[in-house]
Each structure stands twice: as C-alpha cells, then as structure tokens.
Short mmCIF file of C-alpha atoms and ligand atoms in Angstrom, two decimals:
data_model
loop_
_atom_site.label_atom_id
_atom_site.label_comp_id
_atom_site.label_asym_id
_atom_site.label_seq_id
_atom_site.Cartn_x
_atom_site.Cartn_y
_atom_site.Cartn_z
CA UNK A 247 -12.31 -71.87 193.40
CA UNK A 248 -14.18 -75.14 193.70
CA UNK A 249 -17.50 -75.88 192.07
CA UNK A 250 -20.14 -76.90 194.61
CA UNK A 251 -21.62 -80.39 194.42
CA UNK A 252 -25.31 -79.72 194.98
CA UNK A 253 -26.53 -82.82 196.82
CA UNK A 254 -29.90 -81.27 197.49
CA UNK A 255 -30.58 -80.78 193.79
CA UNK A 256 -29.39 -84.28 192.81
CA UNK A 257 -31.49 -85.79 195.61
CA UNK A 258 -34.59 -83.87 194.42
CA UNK A 259 -34.09 -85.24 190.89
CA UNK A 260 -33.79 -88.77 192.25
CA UNK A 261 -36.98 -88.30 194.27
CA UNK A 262 -38.85 -87.01 191.19
CA UNK A 263 -37.86 -90.18 189.30
CA UNK A 264 -38.78 -92.30 192.28
CA UNK A 265 -42.29 -90.83 192.40
CA UNK A 266 -42.93 -92.28 188.96
CA UNK A 267 -41.33 -95.64 189.76
CA UNK A 268 -43.21 -95.94 193.06
CA UNK A 269 -46.50 -95.23 191.35
CA UNK A 270 -45.73 -97.86 188.68
CA UNK A 271 -44.90 -100.36 191.43
CA UNK A 272 -48.18 -99.56 193.15
CA UNK A 273 -50.18 -100.00 189.97
CA UNK A 274 -48.56 -103.33 189.22
CA UNK A 275 -48.80 -104.79 192.73
CA UNK A 276 -51.84 -103.06 194.23
CA UNK A 277 -49.88 -101.73 197.22
CA UNK A 278 -47.05 -99.23 197.73
CA UNK A 279 -43.53 -100.03 198.95
CA UNK A 280 -43.59 -99.81 202.76
CA UNK A 281 -40.94 -98.62 205.22
CA UNK A 282 -41.01 -99.09 209.00
CA UNK A 283 -38.84 -96.69 210.97
CA UNK A 284 -38.03 -97.62 214.56
CA UNK A 285 -36.82 -94.96 216.97
CA UNK A 286 -35.80 -95.69 220.54
CA UNK A 287 -35.69 -92.76 222.96
CA UNK A 288 -35.69 -89.06 222.19
CA UNK A 289 -32.26 -88.18 220.87
CA UNK A 290 -33.03 -84.86 219.07
CA UNK A 291 -30.80 -85.69 216.08
CA UNK A 292 -32.54 -89.07 215.69
CA UNK A 293 -35.96 -87.39 215.90
CA UNK A 294 -34.93 -84.97 213.16
CA UNK A 295 -33.54 -87.74 210.89
CA UNK A 296 -36.63 -89.90 211.37
CA UNK A 297 -38.90 -87.02 210.49
CA UNK A 298 -36.85 -86.18 207.34
CA UNK A 299 -37.06 -89.82 206.28
CA UNK A 300 -40.82 -90.03 206.81
CA UNK A 301 -41.41 -86.76 204.99
CA UNK A 302 -39.38 -88.03 202.04
CA UNK A 303 -41.50 -91.21 201.96
CA UNK A 304 -44.64 -89.11 201.88
CA UNK A 305 -43.22 -86.99 199.06
CA UNK A 306 -42.58 -90.05 196.87
CA UNK A 307 -45.64 -92.16 197.68
CA UNK A 308 -43.86 -94.73 199.87
CA UNK A 309 -46.00 -95.94 202.78
CA UNK A 310 -44.19 -95.35 206.06
CA UNK A 311 -44.93 -96.18 209.66
CA UNK A 312 -43.03 -95.04 212.73
CA UNK A 313 -42.58 -97.09 215.89
CA UNK A 314 -41.38 -94.84 218.68
CA UNK A 315 -40.24 -96.83 221.70
CA UNK A 316 -39.31 -95.57 225.13
CA UNK A 317 -35.60 -95.19 226.00
CA UNK A 318 -36.10 -97.91 228.64
CA UNK A 319 -37.45 -100.53 226.22
CA UNK A 320 -35.78 -103.91 226.68
CA UNK A 321 -33.69 -105.53 223.97
CA UNK A 322 -36.17 -108.39 223.95
CA UNK A 323 -39.13 -106.08 223.27
CA UNK A 324 -37.24 -104.38 220.44
CA UNK A 325 -36.29 -107.75 218.93
CA UNK A 326 -39.90 -108.85 219.17
CA UNK A 327 -41.08 -105.74 217.27
CA UNK A 328 -38.48 -106.46 214.56
CA UNK A 329 -39.74 -110.04 214.34
CA UNK A 330 -43.28 -108.73 213.72
CA UNK A 331 -42.08 -106.28 211.07
CA UNK A 332 -40.09 -109.06 209.39
CA UNK A 333 -43.33 -110.94 208.79
CA UNK A 334 -45.55 -107.92 208.01
CA UNK A 335 -46.38 -108.09 204.29
CA UNK A 336 -47.04 -104.32 204.07
CA UNK A 337 -43.46 -103.61 205.18
CA UNK A 338 -40.56 -104.07 202.75
CA UNK A 339 -37.93 -102.02 204.53
CA UNK A 340 -37.02 -101.83 208.22
CA UNK A 341 -34.82 -99.07 209.55
CA UNK A 342 -33.73 -98.89 213.16
CA UNK A 343 -32.44 -95.38 213.81
CA UNK A 344 -29.00 -95.49 215.44
CA UNK A 345 -27.55 -94.96 217.97
CA UNK A 346 -29.48 -97.21 220.37
CA UNK A 347 -29.33 -96.85 224.16
CA UNK A 348 -26.32 -98.54 225.75
CA UNK A 349 -28.26 -101.46 227.23
CA UNK A 350 -29.19 -102.66 223.73
CA UNK A 351 -26.73 -104.59 221.56
CA UNK A 352 -26.80 -102.73 218.24
CA UNK A 353 -25.26 -105.53 216.21
CA UNK A 354 -27.78 -108.02 217.58
CA UNK A 355 -30.65 -105.74 216.58
CA UNK A 356 -29.26 -105.17 213.07
CA UNK A 357 -28.75 -108.90 212.65
CA UNK A 358 -32.38 -109.56 213.65
CA UNK A 359 -33.72 -107.61 210.65
CA UNK A 360 -34.55 -109.88 207.72
CA UNK A 361 -31.66 -109.24 205.26
CA UNK A 362 -34.14 -108.71 202.41
CA UNK A 363 -35.75 -105.85 204.41
CA UNK A 364 -32.47 -104.34 205.60
CA UNK A 365 -32.73 -101.02 203.75
CA UNK A 366 -29.81 -99.56 205.71
CA UNK A 367 -27.58 -102.29 204.27
CA UNK A 368 -25.94 -102.95 207.66
CA UNK A 369 -26.88 -106.64 208.05
CA UNK A 370 -23.84 -108.95 207.90
CA UNK A 371 -25.51 -110.89 205.07
CA UNK A 372 -25.80 -107.75 202.91
CA UNK A 373 -22.27 -106.64 203.82
CA UNK A 374 -20.93 -110.09 202.88
CA UNK A 375 -22.93 -110.28 199.65
CA UNK A 376 -21.62 -106.88 198.62
CA UNK A 377 -18.00 -107.76 199.43
CA UNK A 378 -18.12 -110.87 197.24
CA UNK A 379 -19.88 -109.04 194.41
CA UNK A 380 -23.45 -110.37 194.77
CA UNK A 381 -26.64 -108.29 194.59
CA UNK A 382 -27.26 -106.67 197.98
CA UNK A 383 -28.95 -103.78 199.73
CA UNK A 384 -26.18 -101.22 200.18
CA UNK A 385 -25.67 -98.63 202.93
CA UNK A 386 -27.31 -95.33 202.01
CA UNK A 387 -24.61 -92.76 202.77
CA UNK A 388 -21.79 -94.38 200.78
CA UNK A 389 -24.25 -95.13 197.95
CA UNK A 390 -25.16 -91.45 198.00
CA UNK A 391 -21.48 -90.49 197.76
CA UNK A 392 -20.98 -92.68 194.69
CA UNK A 393 -24.13 -91.28 193.06
CA UNK A 394 -22.89 -87.74 193.62
CA UNK A 395 -19.55 -88.57 192.00
CA UNK A 396 -21.39 -90.14 189.06
CA UNK A 397 -23.77 -87.18 188.73
CA UNK A 398 -20.85 -84.79 188.45
CA UNK A 399 -18.95 -87.02 186.01
CA UNK A 400 -16.05 -87.70 188.38
CA UNK A 401 -13.82 -90.43 186.98
CA UNK A 402 -12.78 -92.93 189.68
CA UNK A 403 -10.87 -95.50 187.64
CA UNK A 404 -7.17 -95.45 188.45
CA UNK A 405 -7.62 -92.44 190.74
CA UNK A 406 -6.29 -92.35 194.29
CA UNK A 407 -9.27 -92.20 196.66
CA UNK A 408 -8.56 -91.54 200.32
CA UNK A 409 -11.33 -92.23 202.81
CA UNK A 410 -10.82 -90.76 206.26
CA UNK A 411 -12.89 -92.80 208.75
CA UNK A 412 -13.52 -96.55 208.88
CA UNK A 413 -16.97 -96.95 210.42
CA UNK A 414 -19.22 -99.78 209.28
CA UNK A 415 -21.86 -97.31 208.12
CA UNK A 416 -19.76 -94.85 206.11
CA UNK A 417 -15.98 -95.20 205.85
CA UNK A 418 -15.55 -98.93 205.23
CA UNK A 419 -18.39 -99.36 202.72
CA UNK A 420 -17.45 -96.09 200.94
CA UNK A 421 -13.90 -97.41 200.50
CA UNK A 422 -15.21 -100.73 199.14
CA UNK A 423 -17.54 -99.00 196.69
CA UNK A 424 -14.71 -96.82 195.41
CA UNK A 425 -12.58 -99.95 195.04
CA UNK A 426 -15.39 -101.54 193.03
CA UNK A 427 -15.25 -98.50 190.77
CA UNK A 428 -11.55 -99.19 190.19
CA UNK A 429 -10.08 -96.45 192.34
CA UNK A 430 -6.89 -97.16 194.27
CA UNK A 431 -8.12 -96.76 197.82
CA UNK A 432 -6.45 -95.77 201.09
CA UNK A 433 -8.34 -95.74 204.39
CA UNK A 434 -7.26 -93.46 207.24
CA UNK A 435 -8.28 -93.58 210.88
CA UNK A 436 -7.16 -92.28 214.25
CA UNK A 437 -3.95 -94.27 214.27
CA UNK A 438 -2.92 -93.18 210.78
CA UNK A 439 0.44 -91.43 210.86
CA UNK A 440 0.86 -88.25 208.88
CA UNK A 441 -2.75 -87.82 207.82
CA UNK A 442 -1.98 -84.65 205.87
CA UNK A 443 0.59 -86.40 203.71
CA UNK A 444 -1.97 -89.05 202.78
CA UNK A 445 -4.89 -86.67 202.16
CA UNK A 446 -2.62 -84.49 199.99
CA UNK A 447 -2.11 -87.42 197.65
CA UNK A 448 -5.86 -87.93 197.13
CA UNK A 449 -7.58 -87.25 193.82
CA UNK A 450 -10.85 -88.02 195.59
CA UNK A 451 -11.04 -87.32 199.31
CA UNK A 452 -13.94 -88.61 201.40
CA UNK A 453 -14.01 -87.42 205.00
CA UNK A 454 -16.32 -89.16 207.51
CA UNK A 455 -14.96 -88.67 211.02
CA UNK A 456 -17.26 -86.40 213.03
CA UNK A 457 -14.56 -83.81 213.86
CA UNK A 458 -15.40 -80.27 212.72
CA UNK A 459 -12.77 -78.79 210.44
CA UNK A 460 -10.34 -81.73 210.73
CA UNK A 461 -9.33 -81.40 207.09
CA UNK A 462 -8.07 -77.98 206.03
CA UNK A 463 -7.09 -76.55 202.64
CA UNK A 464 -3.37 -77.21 203.17
CA UNK A 465 -4.17 -80.95 203.43
CA UNK A 466 -5.78 -81.05 199.98
CA UNK A 467 -4.21 -81.50 196.55
CA UNK A 468 -4.92 -78.81 193.98
CA UNK A 469 -7.93 -79.93 191.90
CA UNK A 470 -9.05 -82.78 194.19
CA UNK A 471 -12.71 -83.77 194.59
CA UNK A 472 -13.72 -83.42 198.24
CA UNK A 473 -16.71 -85.18 199.78
CA UNK A 474 -17.48 -84.03 203.30
CA UNK A 475 -19.73 -86.51 205.11
CA UNK A 476 -19.42 -84.99 208.59
CA UNK A 477 -22.37 -83.45 210.34
CA UNK A 478 -21.35 -81.50 213.43
CA UNK A 479 -23.13 -78.81 215.38
CA UNK A 480 -20.86 -75.89 216.29
CA UNK A 481 -22.43 -72.87 217.99
CA UNK A 482 -25.84 -74.02 216.81
CA UNK A 483 -24.67 -74.24 213.17
CA UNK A 484 -24.19 -77.40 211.09
CA UNK A 485 -20.65 -77.85 209.80
CA UNK A 486 -18.74 -80.69 208.18
CA UNK A 487 -15.40 -82.34 208.89
CA UNK A 488 -13.73 -80.21 206.22
CA UNK A 489 -12.94 -76.54 206.61
CA UNK A 490 -15.06 -75.43 203.67
CA UNK A 491 -13.49 -72.03 203.12
CA UNK A 492 -9.85 -73.10 202.82
CA UNK A 493 -10.72 -76.42 201.14
CA UNK A 494 -12.76 -74.79 198.38
CA UNK A 495 -9.70 -72.78 197.35
CA UNK A 496 -7.89 -76.04 196.53
CA UNK A 497 -10.59 -78.47 195.42
CA UNK A 498 -12.13 -78.62 191.97
CA UNK A 499 -15.42 -79.96 193.35
CA UNK A 500 -16.64 -79.95 196.95
CA UNK A 501 -19.79 -80.88 198.86
CA UNK A 502 -21.24 -78.32 201.26
CA UNK A 503 -22.61 -79.13 204.72
CA UNK A 504 -25.58 -79.01 204.85
CA UNK A 505 -26.85 -79.73 201.34
CA UNK A 506 -24.19 -82.22 200.19
CA UNK A 507 -24.18 -85.87 201.26
CA UNK A 508 -27.07 -85.59 203.77
CA UNK A 509 -29.97 -85.29 201.29
CA UNK A 510 -28.45 -88.10 199.21
CA UNK A 511 -28.55 -90.48 202.19
CA UNK A 512 -32.31 -90.05 202.37
CA UNK A 513 -32.79 -90.39 198.61
CA UNK A 514 -30.82 -93.67 198.68
CA UNK A 515 -32.96 -94.96 201.55
CA UNK A 516 -36.04 -94.44 199.39
CA UNK A 517 -34.38 -96.23 196.46
CA UNK A 518 -33.40 -99.10 198.75
CA UNK A 519 -37.00 -99.39 199.97
CA UNK A 520 -38.27 -99.63 196.40
CA UNK A 521 -35.52 -102.15 195.56
CA UNK A 522 -36.46 -104.28 198.60
CA UNK A 523 -40.17 -104.09 197.71
CA UNK A 524 -39.43 -105.18 194.14
CA UNK A 525 -37.25 -108.08 195.26
CA UNK A 526 -39.80 -109.22 197.86
CA UNK A 527 -42.77 -109.01 195.49
CA UNK A 528 -40.91 -110.86 192.73
CA UNK A 529 -40.06 -113.69 195.14
CA UNK A 530 -43.52 -114.08 196.68
P1 NDP B 756 -17.83 -93.00 213.70
O1 NDP B 756 -17.61 -92.22 214.97
O2 NDP B 756 -18.47 -94.32 213.75
O3 NDP B 756 -16.41 -93.17 212.99
C1 NDP B 756 -15.51 -92.12 212.89
C2 NDP B 756 -14.26 -92.58 212.19
O4 NDP B 756 -13.38 -91.48 212.07
C3 NDP B 756 -13.50 -93.69 212.94
O5 NDP B 756 -13.08 -94.67 212.02
C4 NDP B 756 -12.31 -92.95 213.55
O6 NDP B 756 -11.12 -93.70 213.62
C5 NDP B 756 -12.10 -91.83 212.54
N1 NDP B 756 -11.48 -90.65 213.17
C6 NDP B 756 -11.90 -89.96 214.25
N2 NDP B 756 -11.05 -88.95 214.53
C7 NDP B 756 -10.06 -89.01 213.61
C8 NDP B 756 -8.89 -88.26 213.39
N3 NDP B 756 -8.54 -87.23 214.17
N4 NDP B 756 -8.10 -88.63 212.35
C9 NDP B 756 -8.42 -89.66 211.54
N5 NDP B 756 -9.52 -90.42 211.71
C10 NDP B 756 -10.33 -90.09 212.74
O7 NDP B 756 -18.59 -91.98 212.74
P2 NDP B 756 -19.55 -92.26 211.46
O8 NDP B 756 -18.76 -92.90 210.38
O9 NDP B 756 -20.81 -92.83 211.90
O10 NDP B 756 -19.85 -90.74 211.05
C11 NDP B 756 -18.83 -89.84 210.66
C12 NDP B 756 -19.44 -88.47 210.43
O11 NDP B 756 -20.36 -88.55 209.36
C13 NDP B 756 -20.22 -87.91 211.62
O12 NDP B 756 -20.07 -86.51 211.65
C14 NDP B 756 -21.66 -88.26 211.29
O13 NDP B 756 -22.58 -87.37 211.89
C15 NDP B 756 -21.64 -88.09 209.79
N6 NDP B 756 -22.65 -88.86 209.09
C16 NDP B 756 -23.31 -88.22 208.10
C17 NDP B 756 -24.26 -88.88 207.36
C18 NDP B 756 -24.91 -88.15 206.25
O14 NDP B 756 -25.94 -88.58 205.79
N7 NDP B 756 -24.34 -87.05 205.76
C19 NDP B 756 -24.63 -90.26 207.64
C20 NDP B 756 -23.81 -90.89 208.66
C21 NDP B 756 -22.87 -90.19 209.35
P3 NDP B 756 -10.95 -95.02 214.56
O15 NDP B 756 -11.67 -96.12 213.83
O16 NDP B 756 -9.48 -95.24 214.62
O17 NDP B 756 -11.58 -94.67 215.88
#
C-alpha cells in the first residue's frame, strides 16, 4: 500500500518559512513583496484559485491586490493594465489567472508581463532562460512537483520519469525539470501509442491531463512514485487523473487529490513572488 505524499503539510511548512523570509525582506527594504492578481470574468474555478492565492499572501505577509475585470474587457484594456502593473514599484509579481475569454490572445497577454515580474514563469523569456540553464522564474506547479519529490527523498537521477501531458504550464516544464535532475524522461500525449506500456515502465509517473481516472493501477509499475496533477470535478467531488484506489495498491508513494500538488502550486507562487521582489530590489 502506498504512502501518501502530503502536499498540504509540505506547503504549510514552506509557508511558515516564507513568513520569516518575507518579514526579513520587509525589514530590509521598508516594504513587503507585492503580488497583483488579475482575473477576467467570473469562471468559478478561477474565482476560487484567486481567493486561495490571496489568502496565502495574507498568511505570509505578502501584499496582494486583485484586479477583477469584466468578461467583456478588451485585449487592449487588459494590456494597458499590465503595462501599469509593470511600472508599479509596489508590485513585484503579476499573475493573470488563466483561462482568458476567447477574444483575448493569452500568449500576447503573458508576453506583455515584464519577465522579471512573471511569477507564473510562463513568459517566453523565462521559459528560454530556464531551458538554457540560466536563472529564471519557474512555473509553480512543476516546481511544486519537484519540491514534493525532494521533500520525500525521491531519487530522480537515472530513473525513468514519464510525464503524461505536454501543456506549457505543467507537462512540458515538469519534464524539463526532471531532465535537469538527471532523470531519463518520456513525455506522453494524446497521440502516444500504447500509453499503458509506457506508464508501466515509469519509476516516477507524473500525470497532468485533466481526464478523471485515466491512469489505473494496472498501468503502474510496482513501487513507482505517482504524482497526480489533475483536478477534475466528478459528481461535485474533486478527483485527479489517477484512479487513487487501484494506483495506491501499486505505488510506493502517491499524491492525493485534493491535498497533493494543488497546495504546492500556491506555495511556489509565494516563493516566486519573494524571489521576484528580491531580484527587483537588488537591481534598483
Ligand atoms: P491541458 O488541457 O493544457 O493539457 C492536457 C494534456 O494532456 C495535453 O498535452 C494532452 O495531449 C494530454 N492528454 C489529454 N488526454 C490524454 C489522453 N487520453 N492520453 C494522453 N494524454 C492526454 O491541461 P493542463 O496541463 O493545463 O492541466 C492538466 C490537469 O492538471 C488539469 O486537470 C488541470 O486542472 C490540472 N492542473 C492542476 C494544477 C494544480 O495546481 N494541481 C495546476 C494546473 C493544472 P495533447 O497535447 O496531445 O492534446
């Protein structure tokens, strides 16, 4: 039976440490790190995520401000708000909650954020810097995955890591981070043939697809470490992309949903905000 990877507990520990670091930053600089969260429209999941993020800022002493724009806002107006936040000295991190309404070009909006304030780590400059091994702000969810593996002493070097999903926000960067930690990495997607054969060869299996129960116990190698990134609502209940019951009979370690990767994403956002504030105040 698998041991549970308690993301909630690890995230709480990170936040406790951050409280101290944020207060030291404030003492040294005379102001706290500041995060601006931009929400467009009223997608209930986005509203929930934004409120979790703001609450976490409050908990750790990070200043946060929310800009809630109407669903009908034009791309130009949104870009203009980002321009203002880019030059606002109280703001060190800018997060635009995705997804955006269809009439707005997401990539254009991400690219308008100053790379040094891009606490989501989605800006092409940060992606490029990371790929070539330079210091960069890194995407929160994959960073959270790596931190969980480290917290539980999971060795990655020489291990076969399989990442199911290749999105820019989770799958691709998670695969690159595992590669950086010397795992041998395979990436699966919708066109992958024989998914089960591939997942069965994984020592570390990361699943980020958004399909409830896609990965079942019979697709997992005995003793594998399973990280379930998926967040799906089924009959009003949150479930992952991995069938927890059958998977936990095979895995040695497994993340639950909720309480696994989710809380880590928020903890990493707070760390990124402090990192951005430090970099910006050192370069002033
Ligand atoms: P995307 O929809 O952007 O990407 C999904 C990926 O999964 C795509 O690469 C797609 O392949 C692949 N995929 C879909 N179906 C299959 C299948 N049957 N077999 C193999 N691959 C498949 O999703 P995200 O990466 O944004 O999110 C994934 C999940 O993680 C969602 O449930 C989301 O809610 C959750 N999430 C959780 C976070 C957290 O903090 N815990 C943060 C962010 C996301 P292809 O490229 O071929 O289409």
